[in-house]
mmCIF file of C-alpha atoms in Angstrom:
data_model
loop_
_atom_site.group_PDB
_atom_site.id
_atom_site.type_symbol
_atom_site.label_atom_id
_atom_site.label_comp_id
_atom_site.label_asym_id
_atom_site.label_seq_id
_atom_site.Cartn_x
_atom_site.Cartn_y
_atom_site.Cartn_z
ATOM 1 C CA ARG F 25 0.000 0.000 0.000
ATOM 2 C CA GLY F 26 2.777 2.434 0.848
ATOM 3 C CA VAL F 27 4.950 1.644 -2.180
ATOM 4 C CA LYS F 28 4.597 4.100 -5.083
ATOM 5 C CA SER F 29 7.395 2.889 -7.368
ATOM 6 C CA VAL F 30 9.932 0.098 -7.644
ATOM 7 C CA GLU F 31 13.420 0.308 -9.142
ATOM 8 C CA ILE F 32 15.603 -2.705 -9.942
ATOM 9 C CA VAL F 33 19.078 -1.415 -9.053
ATOM 10 C CA ASP F 34 21.028 -4.614 -9.765
ATOM 11 C CA PRO F 35 20.357 -8.382 -9.620
ATOM 12 C CA LEU F 36 20.458 -8.323 -5.821
ATOM 13 C CA THR F 37 19.004 -4.887 -5.029
ATOM 14 C CA ILE F 38 15.504 -3.413 -5.256
ATOM 15 C CA ARG F 39 14.719 0.189 -4.311
ATOM 16 C CA PHE F 40 11.203 0.922 -3.091
ATOM 17 C CA ARG F 41 9.939 4.493 -3.023
ATOM 18 C CA THR F 42 7.039 5.607 -0.842
ATOM 19 C CA ALA F 43 4.910 8.746 -1.101
ATOM 20 C CA ALA F 44 5.696 9.596 2.521
ATOM 21 C CA PRO F 45 7.717 8.173 5.404
ATOM 22 C CA TYR F 46 6.315 4.704 6.048
ATOM 23 C CA PRO F 47 7.780 2.866 9.058
ATOM 24 C CA MET F 48 5.490 -0.171 8.615
ATOM 25 C CA LEU F 49 7.079 -1.160 5.295
ATOM 26 C CA PRO F 50 9.351 -3.892 6.753
ATOM 27 C CA THR F 51 6.367 -5.361 8.618
ATOM 28 C CA ASP F 52 4.306 -5.333 5.425
ATOM 29 C CA PHE F 53 7.083 -7.092 3.514
ATOM 30 C CA ALA F 54 7.191 -9.844 6.139
ATOM 31 C CA GLN F 55 3.714 -10.835 4.938
ATOM 32 C CA VAL F 56 4.579 -10.876 1.228
ATOM 33 C CA LEU F 57 5.303 -14.341 -0.162
ATOM 34 C CA VAL F 58 8.028 -14.347 -2.801
ATOM 35 C CA ILE F 59 7.907 -16.767 -5.747
ATOM 36 C CA SER F 60 10.888 -17.278 -8.052
ATOM 37 C CA ARG F 61 9.927 -16.348 -11.600
ATOM 38 C CA HIS F 62 11.559 -19.436 -13.120
ATOM 39 C CA VAL F 63 9.325 -21.607 -10.947
ATOM 40 C CA GLY F 64 6.137 -19.591 -10.651
ATOM 41 C CA GLU F 65 5.631 -18.136 -14.103
ATOM 42 C CA GLY F 66 2.747 -20.007 -15.708
ATOM 43 C CA ALA F 67 2.418 -22.412 -12.770
ATOM 44 C CA THR F 68 -1.047 -23.751 -11.977
ATOM 45 C CA THR F 69 -2.659 -24.683 -8.676
ATOM 46 C CA GLU F 70 -2.035 -28.314 -9.559
ATOM 47 C CA ASP F 71 1.682 -27.555 -10.018
ATOM 48 C CA TYR F 72 1.893 -26.192 -6.482
ATOM 49 C CA ASN F 73 -0.199 -29.015 -5.003
ATOM 50 C CA SER F 74 1.953 -31.650 -6.641
ATOM 51 C CA GLY F 75 5.184 -30.033 -5.512
ATOM 52 C CA LYS F 76 6.362 -29.230 -9.030
ATOM 53 C CA ALA F 77 6.357 -25.474 -8.400
ATOM 54 C CA VAL F 78 7.288 -25.465 -4.708
ATOM 55 C CA VAL F 79 10.357 -23.457 -3.673
ATOM 56 C CA GLY F 80 11.683 -22.352 -0.294
ATOM 57 C CA THR F 81 14.581 -22.142 2.135
ATOM 58 C CA GLY F 82 12.884 -23.467 5.274
ATOM 59 C CA PRO F 83 13.856 -26.229 7.704
ATOM 60 C CA TYR F 84 11.553 -28.779 6.020
ATOM 61 C CA LYS F 85 11.034 -29.757 2.386
ATOM 62 C CA PHE F 86 7.724 -30.487 0.721
ATOM 63 C CA SER F 87 6.971 -34.165 0.180
ATOM 64 C CA ALA F 88 3.273 -34.591 -0.662
ATOM 65 C CA TYR F 89 -0.082 -32.843 -0.386
ATOM 66 C CA THR F 90 -3.590 -34.295 -0.352
ATOM 67 C CA PRO F 91 -6.244 -31.521 -0.612
ATOM 68 C CA GLY F 92 -8.368 -31.291 2.496
ATOM 69 C CA SER F 93 -6.476 -34.145 4.165
ATOM 70 C CA ARG F 94 -2.759 -33.773 4.845
ATOM 71 C CA THR F 95 0.611 -32.274 3.953
ATOM 72 C CA ARG F 96 3.844 -34.234 4.348
ATOM 73 C CA MET F 97 7.333 -32.770 4.688
ATOM 74 C CA VAL F 98 10.823 -34.104 5.261
ATOM 75 C CA ARG F 99 13.837 -32.625 6.981
ATOM 76 C CA ASN F 100 15.982 -30.167 5.014
ATOM 77 C CA ASP F 101 19.478 -31.185 6.059
ATOM 78 C CA ALA F 102 20.902 -28.193 4.166
ATOM 79 C CA TYR F 103 18.853 -25.697 6.184
ATOM 80 C CA TRP F 104 20.962 -22.631 6.949
ATOM 81 C CA GLY F 105 19.637 -22.390 10.521
ATOM 82 C CA GLY F 106 20.901 -25.770 11.687
ATOM 83 C CA LYS F 107 19.612 -29.322 11.534
ATOM 84 C CA PRO F 108 15.855 -29.518 12.274
ATOM 85 C CA ASP F 109 14.611 -31.799 15.045
ATOM 86 C CA TRP F 110 12.308 -34.031 13.009
ATOM 87 C CA ALA F 111 13.029 -36.298 10.059
ATOM 88 C CA ASN F 112 9.395 -36.266 8.937
ATOM 89 C CA VAL F 113 6.472 -33.925 9.565
ATOM 90 C CA ASP F 114 2.889 -34.905 8.812
ATOM 91 C CA TYR F 115 0.206 -32.202 8.995
ATOM 92 C CA ARG F 116 -3.286 -33.665 9.089
ATOM 93 C CA VAL F 117 -6.558 -31.806 8.624
ATOM 94 C CA ILE F 118 -9.060 -32.937 11.280
ATOM 95 C CA SER F 119 -11.916 -30.455 11.045
ATOM 96 C CA SER F 120 -14.065 -32.150 13.714
ATOM 97 C CA ALA F 121 -13.188 -30.922 17.223
ATOM 98 C CA PRO F 122 -14.168 -34.201 18.951
ATOM 99 C CA ALA F 123 -12.102 -36.132 16.406
ATOM 100 C CA ARG F 124 -9.052 -33.949 17.146
ATOM 101 C CA THR F 125 -9.366 -34.622 20.846
ATOM 102 C CA ALA F 126 -9.778 -38.344 20.242
ATOM 103 C CA ALA F 127 -6.696 -38.336 17.998
ATOM 104 C CA ILE F 128 -4.413 -36.812 20.649
ATOM 105 C CA LEU F 129 -5.777 -39.026 23.425
ATOM 106 C CA SER F 130 -5.263 -42.179 21.357
ATOM 107 C CA GLY F 131 -1.713 -41.201 20.428
ATOM 108 C CA ASP F 132 -2.610 -41.006 16.733
ATOM 109 C CA VAL F 133 -1.122 -37.487 16.561
ATOM 110 C CA ASP F 134 1.509 -35.629 18.598
ATOM 111 C CA VAL F 135 -0.175 -32.224 18.806
ATOM 112 C CA ILE F 136 -3.544 -30.629 18.036
ATOM 113 C CA ASP F 137 -4.494 -26.971 17.835
ATOM 114 C CA THR F 138 -7.818 -25.175 18.410
ATOM 115 C CA VAL F 139 -8.564 -27.383 21.395
ATOM 116 C CA PRO F 140 -12.317 -27.216 22.090
ATOM 117 C CA SER F 141 -13.028 -25.485 25.396
ATOM 118 C CA SER F 142 -15.340 -28.290 26.518
ATOM 119 C CA ASP F 143 -12.489 -30.816 26.255
ATOM 120 C CA ILE F 144 -9.863 -28.858 28.194
ATOM 121 C CA PRO F 145 -10.808 -30.243 31.662
ATOM 122 C CA LYS F 146 -10.584 -33.796 30.344
ATOM 123 C CA LEU F 147 -7.233 -33.198 28.656
ATOM 124 C CA GLU F 148 -5.795 -31.492 31.751
ATOM 125 C CA LYS F 149 -6.408 -34.686 33.746
ATOM 126 C CA ASP F 150 -4.851 -37.047 31.206
ATOM 127 C CA SER F 151 -1.289 -38.036 32.090
ATOM 128 C CA LYS F 152 -0.353 -38.605 28.432
ATOM 129 C CA VAL F 153 -1.124 -35.013 27.382
ATOM 130 C CA GLN F 154 -0.105 -31.517 28.381
ATOM 131 C CA LEU F 155 -1.686 -28.205 27.349
ATOM 132 C CA SER F 156 0.113 -25.197 25.925
ATOM 133 C CA SER F 157 -1.648 -21.819 25.722
ATOM 134 C CA ILE F 158 -1.070 -18.100 25.156
ATOM 135 C CA GLN F 159 -3.185 -14.963 24.858
ATOM 136 C CA GLY F 160 -3.931 -14.613 21.159
ATOM 137 C CA LEU F 161 -4.175 -11.709 18.745
ATOM 138 C CA ARG F 162 -7.582 -12.687 17.338
ATOM 139 C CA LEU F 163 -10.552 -10.566 18.342
ATOM 140 C CA ILE F 164 -14.082 -11.898 18.055
ATOM 141 C CA TYR F 165 -16.358 -8.946 17.372
ATOM 142 C CA LEU F 166 -19.702 -7.801 16.001
ATOM 143 C CA SER F 167 -20.257 -5.341 13.196
ATOM 144 C CA PHE F 168 -23.333 -3.585 11.852
ATOM 145 C CA ASP F 169 -24.187 -2.856 8.242
ATOM 146 C CA ARG F 170 -23.494 0.811 7.481
ATOM 147 C CA SER F 171 -23.796 0.534 3.692
ATOM 148 C CA ARG F 172 -27.490 1.518 3.701
ATOM 149 C CA SER F 173 -29.193 4.679 4.907
ATOM 150 C CA ASP F 174 -32.668 3.208 4.415
ATOM 151 C CA ASN F 175 -34.333 -0.197 3.994
ATOM 152 C CA PRO F 176 -31.906 -2.039 6.302
ATOM 153 C CA VAL F 177 -31.653 -5.795 5.792
ATOM 154 C CA PHE F 178 -32.779 -8.249 8.480
ATOM 155 C CA VAL F 179 -34.097 -5.404 10.626
ATOM 156 C CA THR F 180 -37.807 -4.583 11.165
ATOM 157 C CA ASP F 181 -40.081 -2.938 13.680
ATOM 158 C CA ASN F 182 -41.774 -5.061 16.323
ATOM 159 C CA ASP F 183 -44.618 -5.894 13.944
ATOM 160 C CA GLY F 184 -42.236 -7.202 11.294
ATOM 161 C CA LYS F 185 -42.595 -4.147 9.027
ATOM 162 C CA PRO F 186 -39.550 -2.603 7.297
ATOM 163 C CA LEU F 187 -37.846 0.363 8.936
ATOM 164 C CA ALA F 188 -37.529 3.573 6.960
ATOM 165 C CA THR F 189 -34.000 4.266 8.186
ATOM 166 C CA ASN F 190 -31.039 2.150 9.226
ATOM 167 C CA PRO F 191 -30.881 2.136 13.059
ATOM 168 C CA PHE F 192 -27.203 1.134 12.982
ATOM 169 C CA ASN F 193 -26.319 4.570 11.601
ATOM 170 C CA ASP F 194 -27.365 6.018 14.969
ATOM 171 C CA LEU F 195 -24.491 6.050 17.465
ATOM 172 C CA ARG F 196 -26.945 5.690 20.349
ATOM 173 C CA VAL F 197 -28.242 2.403 18.939
ATOM 174 C CA ARG F 198 -24.731 1.044 18.426
ATOM 175 C CA ARG F 199 -23.740 2.030 21.958
ATOM 176 C CA ALA F 200 -26.909 0.512 23.371
ATOM 177 C CA LEU F 201 -26.249 -2.826 21.679
ATOM 178 C CA SER F 202 -22.639 -2.793 22.859
ATOM 179 C CA VAL F 203 -23.376 -1.947 26.497
ATOM 180 C CA ALA F 204 -26.148 -4.561 26.603
ATOM 181 C CA ILE F 205 -23.507 -7.321 26.344
ATOM 182 C CA ASN F 206 -22.036 -9.088 29.365
ATOM 183 C CA ARG F 207 -18.511 -9.785 28.136
ATOM 184 C CA GLU F 208 -17.415 -11.432 31.353
ATOM 185 C CA ALA F 209 -20.209 -13.981 31.002
ATOM 186 C CA LEU F 210 -19.252 -14.687 27.393
ATOM 187 C CA ALA F 211 -15.607 -15.288 28.330
ATOM 188 C CA GLU F 212 -16.285 -17.344 31.449
ATOM 189 C CA ARG F 213 -19.407 -19.326 30.574
ATOM 190 C CA VAL F 214 -19.752 -19.529 26.799
ATOM 191 C CA MET F 215 -16.012 -19.669 26.084
ATOM 192 C CA GLU F 216 -15.305 -21.587 29.319
ATOM 193 C CA ASN F 217 -12.351 -19.328 30.202
ATOM 194 C CA THR F 218 -10.657 -19.771 26.816
ATOM 195 C CA ALA F 219 -11.091 -16.066 26.022
ATOM 196 C CA LYS F 220 -10.591 -12.681 27.671
ATOM 197 C CA PRO F 221 -13.175 -9.849 27.592
ATOM 198 C CA ALA F 222 -12.101 -7.203 25.092
ATOM 199 C CA GLY F 223 -12.623 -3.469 24.765
ATOM 200 C CA GLN F 224 -10.368 -3.105 21.714
ATOM 201 C CA TRP F 225 -8.730 -5.326 19.128
ATOM 202 C CA LEU F 226 -5.290 -5.706 20.745
ATOM 203 C CA PRO F 227 -4.406 -7.670 23.885
ATOM 204 C CA PRO F 228 -2.610 -5.987 26.803
ATOM 205 C CA GLY F 229 1.136 -5.755 26.243
ATOM 206 C CA ALA F 230 0.916 -5.306 22.483
ATOM 207 C CA TYR F 231 2.501 -2.226 20.928
ATOM 208 C CA SER F 232 -0.158 0.553 20.655
ATOM 209 C CA TYR F 233 -2.608 -1.183 23.019
ATOM 210 C CA ASN F 234 -4.537 1.614 24.743
ATOM 211 C CA PRO F 235 -4.734 0.902 28.500
ATOM 212 C CA GLU F 236 -7.474 3.532 28.901
ATOM 213 C CA VAL F 237 -9.912 1.628 26.660
ATOM 214 C CA LYS F 238 -11.444 -1.023 28.908
ATOM 215 C CA PRO F 239 -14.060 -3.683 28.141
ATOM 216 C CA LEU F 240 -17.522 -2.207 28.705
ATOM 217 C CA GLU F 241 -19.500 -3.295 31.751
ATOM 218 C CA GLN F 242 -23.021 -4.500 31.013
ATOM 219 C CA ASP F 243 -25.645 -1.800 31.659
ATOM 220 C CA ILE F 244 -29.174 -3.007 30.879
ATOM 221 C CA GLU F 245 -30.962 0.181 31.935
ATOM 222 C CA GLY F 246 -28.402 2.327 30.153
ATOM 223 C CA ALA F 247 -28.967 0.370 26.953
ATOM 224 C CA ARG F 248 -32.746 0.793 27.193
ATOM 225 C CA LYS F 249 -32.344 4.519 27.788
ATOM 226 C CA LEU F 250 -30.125 4.923 24.730
ATOM 227 C CA LEU F 251 -32.601 3.006 22.558
ATOM 228 C CA ALA F 252 -35.442 5.239 23.772
ATOM 229 C CA GLU F 253 -33.400 8.366 23.019
ATOM 230 C CA ALA F 254 -32.808 7.023 19.507
ATOM 231 C CA GLY F 255 -36.545 6.624 18.948
ATOM 232 C CA PHE F 256 -36.864 2.932 19.802
ATOM 233 C CA PRO F 257 -38.469 2.835 23.275
ATOM 234 C CA ARG F 258 -39.929 -0.588 22.413
ATOM 235 C CA GLY F 259 -36.830 -1.697 20.526
ATOM 236 C CA PHE F 260 -37.046 -3.473 17.168
ATOM 237 C CA ARG F 261 -36.453 -6.876 15.595
ATOM 238 C CA MET F 262 -33.287 -8.090 13.942
ATOM 239 C CA THR F 263 -31.287 -11.136 12.881
ATOM 240 C CA LEU F 264 -27.692 -11.734 13.952
ATOM 241 C CA HIS F 265 -25.761 -13.790 11.399
ATOM 242 C CA THR F 266 -22.842 -15.925 12.484
ATOM 243 C CA PRO F 267 -20.584 -18.670 11.184
ATOM 244 C CA ASN F 268 -20.950 -22.008 12.961
ATOM 245 C CA ASP F 269 -17.625 -23.603 12.015
ATOM 246 C CA ARG F 270 -15.045 -20.807 11.855
ATOM 247 C CA TYR F 271 -14.235 -19.680 15.413
ATOM 248 C CA PRO F 272 -14.405 -21.506 18.741
ATOM 249 C CA ASN F 273 -18.012 -21.421 20.024
ATOM 250 C CA ASP F 274 -18.985 -18.878 17.363
ATOM 251 C CA ALA F 275 -22.659 -19.854 17.094
ATOM 252 C CA LYS F 276 -22.965 -20.280 20.891
ATOM 253 C CA THR F 277 -21.525 -16.796 21.376
ATOM 254 C CA SER F 278 -24.065 -15.333 18.958
ATOM 255 C CA GLN F 279 -26.931 -17.086 20.713
ATOM 256 C CA ALA F 280 -25.817 -15.611 24.034
ATOM 257 C CA VAL F 281 -25.518 -12.117 22.557
ATOM 258 C CA ALA F 282 -28.986 -12.454 21.012
ATOM 259 C CA GLN F 283 -30.443 -13.231 24.424
ATOM 260 C CA MET F 284 -28.751 -10.161 25.907
ATOM 261 C CA TRP F 285 -30.082 -7.911 23.149
ATOM 262 C CA THR F 286 -33.572 -9.347 23.504
ATOM 263 C CA ARG F 287 -33.417 -8.511 27.193
ATOM 264 C CA VAL F 288 -33.089 -4.775 26.400
ATOM 265 C CA GLY F 289 -35.928 -4.875 23.871
ATOM 266 C CA VAL F 290 -34.188 -5.720 20.595
ATOM 267 C CA GLN F 291 -35.810 -9.029 19.680
ATOM 268 C CA THR F 292 -32.938 -10.945 18.085
ATOM 269 C CA THR F 293 -32.864 -14.242 16.248
ATOM 270 C CA VAL F 294 -29.690 -16.000 15.121
ATOM 271 C CA GLU F 295 -28.959 -17.517 11.732
ATOM 272 C CA ALA F 296 -25.836 -19.700 11.765
ATOM 273 C CA LEU F 297 -24.148 -20.637 8.494
ATOM 274 C CA PRO F 298 -21.077 -22.614 7.368
ATOM 275 C CA TRP F 299 -18.128 -20.283 6.811
ATOM 276 C CA SER F 300 -18.052 -20.963 3.072
ATOM 277 C CA ALA F 301 -21.554 -19.516 2.646
ATOM 278 C CA TYR F 302 -21.293 -16.942 5.418
ATOM 279 C CA SER F 303 -18.110 -15.278 4.159
ATOM 280 C CA MET F 304 -19.396 -14.790 0.605
ATOM 281 C CA ARG F 305 -22.650 -13.232 1.792
ATOM 282 C CA ALA F 306 -20.891 -11.028 4.350
ATOM 283 C CA ASN F 307 -18.625 -9.645 1.631
ATOM 284 C CA ARG F 308 -21.733 -8.604 -0.300
ATOM 285 C CA GLN F 309 -23.175 -6.711 2.707
ATOM 286 C CA GLU F 310 -26.134 -9.093 2.919
ATOM 287 C CA PHE F 311 -26.310 -9.046 6.731
ATOM 288 C CA GLY F 312 -27.565 -6.386 9.107
ATOM 289 C CA ALA F 313 -25.470 -7.562 12.064
ATOM 290 C CA ARG F 314 -22.820 -10.258 12.061
ATOM 291 C CA LEU F 315 -20.200 -11.961 14.202
ATOM 292 C CA THR F 316 -16.704 -12.385 12.833
ATOM 293 C CA GLY F 317 -13.029 -12.277 13.864
ATOM 294 C CA TRP F 318 -9.777 -10.492 13.067
ATOM 295 C CA SER F 319 -6.208 -11.290 13.983
ATOM 296 C CA SER F 320 -3.814 -8.334 13.947
ATOM 297 C CA SER F 321 -0.932 -10.272 12.423
ATOM 298 C CA SER F 322 1.302 -7.184 12.502
ATOM 299 C CA GLY F 323 0.989 -7.110 16.299
ATOM 300 C CA GLU F 324 -0.077 -3.448 16.386
ATOM 301 C CA ALA F 325 -3.160 -1.299 15.807
ATOM 302 C CA SER F 326 -2.817 -0.185 12.190
ATOM 303 C CA SER F 327 -3.679 -3.615 10.777
ATOM 304 C CA ALA F 328 -7.301 -3.258 11.915
ATOM 305 C CA LEU F 329 -7.406 0.518 11.463
ATOM 306 C CA VAL F 330 -6.589 0.154 7.776
ATOM 307 C CA ASN F 331 -8.364 -3.085 6.919
ATOM 308 C CA ILE F 332 -11.376 -3.365 9.261
ATOM 309 C CA VAL F 333 -12.497 0.186 10.105
ATOM 310 C CA GLY F 334 -10.745 2.152 7.358
ATOM 311 C CA THR F 335 -13.124 3.585 4.749
ATOM 312 C CA TYR F 336 -13.557 1.087 1.920
ATOM 313 C CA ASP F 337 -11.485 2.398 -1.003
ATOM 314 C CA PRO F 338 -9.864 -0.164 -3.342
ATOM 315 C CA GLU F 339 -7.791 2.510 -5.118
ATOM 316 C CA LYS F 340 -6.183 3.590 -1.833
ATOM 317 C CA ARG F 341 -6.105 -0.038 -0.628
ATOM 318 C CA PHE F 342 -8.084 0.865 2.456
ATOM 319 C CA GLY F 343 -10.883 -1.101 4.061
ATOM 320 C CA ALA F 344 -10.125 -4.383 2.321
ATOM 321 C CA SER F 345 -11.968 -6.331 5.043
ATOM 322 C CA ASN F 346 -14.434 -3.597 5.975
ATOM 323 C CA GLY F 347 -17.566 -5.643 5.342
ATOM 324 C CA SER F 348 -19.761 -3.245 7.317
ATOM 325 C CA ARG F 349 -18.691 -0.270 5.136
ATOM 326 C CA TYR F 350 -18.133 1.855 8.234
ATOM 327 C CA SER F 351 -16.566 5.204 7.332
ATOM 328 C CA ASN F 352 -15.007 7.914 9.486
ATOM 329 C CA PRO F 353 -12.805 10.391 7.550
ATOM 330 C CA GLU F 354 -11.376 11.805 10.782
ATOM 331 C CA LEU F 355 -10.279 8.318 11.834
ATOM 332 C CA ASP F 356 -8.798 7.665 8.381
ATOM 333 C CA ALA F 357 -6.755 10.873 8.631
ATOM 334 C CA LEU F 358 -5.435 9.900 12.064
ATOM 335 C CA THR F 359 -4.557 6.418 10.785
ATOM 336 C CA LEU F 360 -2.597 7.897 7.867
ATOM 337 C CA LYS F 361 -0.816 10.330 10.183
ATOM 338 C CA ALA F 362 0.215 7.507 12.476
ATOM 339 C CA GLY F 363 1.364 5.439 9.517
ATOM 340 C CA SER F 364 3.798 8.142 8.398
ATOM 341 C CA THR F 365 5.228 8.905 11.856
ATOM 342 C CA MET F 366 8.719 7.459 12.112
ATOM 343 C CA ASP F 367 9.215 7.912 15.869
ATOM 344 C CA ASP F 368 7.925 4.724 17.536
ATOM 345 C CA ALA F 369 6.741 6.456 20.718
ATOM 346 C CA GLU F 370 4.901 9.204 18.856
ATOM 347 C CA ARG F 371 3.358 6.722 16.446
ATOM 348 C CA GLU F 372 2.131 4.625 19.359
ATOM 349 C CA LYS F 373 0.370 7.637 20.904
ATOM 350 C CA LEU F 374 -1.401 8.349 17.609
ATOM 351 C CA LEU F 375 -2.459 4.737 17.216
ATOM 352 C CA GLN F 376 -3.792 4.716 20.773
ATOM 353 C CA GLN F 377 -5.819 7.834 19.957
ATOM 354 C CA ALA F 378 -7.178 6.111 16.867
ATOM 355 C CA ILE F 379 -8.209 3.058 18.907
ATOM 356 C CA LYS F 380 -10.164 5.253 21.314
ATOM 357 C CA MET F 381 -11.809 7.153 18.467
ATOM 358 C CA ALA F 382 -12.918 3.931 16.760
ATOM 359 C CA VAL F 383 -14.225 2.399 19.987
ATOM 360 C CA ASP F 384 -16.046 5.594 21.048
ATOM 361 C CA ASP F 385 -17.770 5.650 17.650
ATOM 362 C CA VAL F 386 -18.570 1.919 17.950
ATOM 363 C CA ALA F 387 -16.914 1.176 14.614
ATOM 364 C CA LEU F 388 -17.127 -2.422 15.803
ATOM 365 C CA VAL F 389 -18.261 -4.159 18.982
ATOM 366 C CA PRO F 390 -15.351 -6.047 20.609
ATOM 367 C CA LEU F 391 -16.444 -9.176 22.485
ATOM 368 C CA HIS F 392 -13.375 -11.184 23.472
ATOM 369 C CA GLN F 393 -9.883 -12.188 22.467
ATOM 370 C CA LEU F 394 -9.187 -15.869 22.089
ATOM 371 C CA VAL F 395 -6.665 -17.705 24.219
ATOM 372 C CA ASN F 396 -4.856 -20.057 21.836
ATOM 373 C CA THR F 397 -4.566 -23.590 23.225
ATOM 374 C CA TRP F 398 -2.754 -26.696 21.989
ATOM 375 C CA ALA F 399 -2.712 -30.227 23.370
ATOM 376 C CA VAL F 400 0.717 -31.855 23.131
ATOM 377 C CA ARG F 401 1.876 -35.396 23.749
ATOM 378 C CA LYS F 402 4.043 -35.785 26.852
ATOM 379 C CA GLY F 403 7.687 -35.907 25.848
ATOM 380 C CA LEU F 404 7.393 -32.846 23.631
ATOM 381 C CA GLN F 405 8.023 -29.195 24.421
ATOM 382 C CA HIS F 406 5.828 -26.662 22.604
ATOM 383 C CA SER F 407 6.286 -22.888 22.229
ATOM 384 C CA PRO F 408 2.801 -21.364 21.710
ATOM 385 C CA ARG F 409 2.314 -18.459 19.328
ATOM 386 C CA MET F 410 -0.041 -15.490 19.563
ATOM 387 C CA ASP F 411 -0.740 -15.711 15.817
ATOM 388 C CA GLU F 412 -2.281 -19.200 16.178
ATOM 389 C CA ARG F 413 0.207 -20.896 13.849
ATOM 390 C CA THR F 414 1.200 -24.486 14.515
ATOM 391 C CA ARG F 415 4.726 -25.060 13.232
ATOM 392 C CA ALA F 416 6.997 -28.058 13.427
ATOM 393 C CA MET F 417 9.793 -25.680 14.454
ATOM 394 C CA ASP F 418 7.889 -24.846 17.660
ATOM 395 C CA LEU F 419 7.892 -28.472 18.840
ATOM 396 C CA LYS F 420 11.052 -29.953 20.346
ATOM 397 C CA PRO F 421 11.928 -33.032 22.375
ATOM 398 C CA ALA F 422 11.368 -32.273 26.040
ATOM 399 C CA LYS F 423 14.555 -31.623 27.997
ATOM 400 C CA GLY F 424 15.584 -34.183 30.530
#
């Protein structure tokens, strides 16, 4: 996004020019995957799946891939970083949570990720397994459709008749729906302590986390008062759409939120869909309110500021994942200012200001941040990652 021109200086040097100072450029490049032209030019998906077009310099070499089933790799003895621990690595796709748990308990696999919260007590008691966990970067949040000023979708009055205007464009309605939620209950009961209540999209300790922006406390009467001030003393009806196979307890979380909203007068039903169908419809702004997630892979605030709450503008490469079509020019300007500030401390202050501005305007409704949990066979030592990745390099023989 920040690169305006590229100059090939010599076979080993590229010069990138930006329109303004852009300190996030190295971080952006870390997420760009490089393909050698002699391998990738004209290559098809089948060429990559078969291994014909695979290149790399990692600790393991590609061996075989079965779509939707498994990926096999073997040790790269020429790896520049030293000899890897494992001769063979076998990644298996086990989409069923109960099946994953059964696989680790039976010894069929050495490690599983995305451990279901309901199975954690059982796994903690098993002598053959140990758990590894860390506070994650992924926020589970709600967003409201802001692409329409009238005729909102999946929203009606209490008699089921269409509303003339979109209630989600009223800040009082958004605040009411946010303050109606008991985040502690979601984290403790629905997520069974595998999540932490969130007031923003970064976890404590992350660069640009704003310590002044706390998770909201539930306020039922306050929510009802805000709805009345917005012209909805009796509330209205709506549907909350959610995936049912994408995030831990996603549909259960939505059901709990729907009950909380109904309690303040917004009669809410839930429609749960497989991610494949949900994601396509969400991208077309077909939902009035929806549950989704975002992981700030850069480890700082601008990832969400640009992609999630930045005004949708393909030419400027802003708002790429802004499915709600939220727009706040003042927030965009602050995001751009932060992105061109070279001093780390000053940039952090600007990003913290931007977080507060987005949260105060209810650009999204933070619910909780996931705690990433793995189950590992005894005899192995695992280093958990905040970005949820499960890598062979993070598993080593236990010491002693």
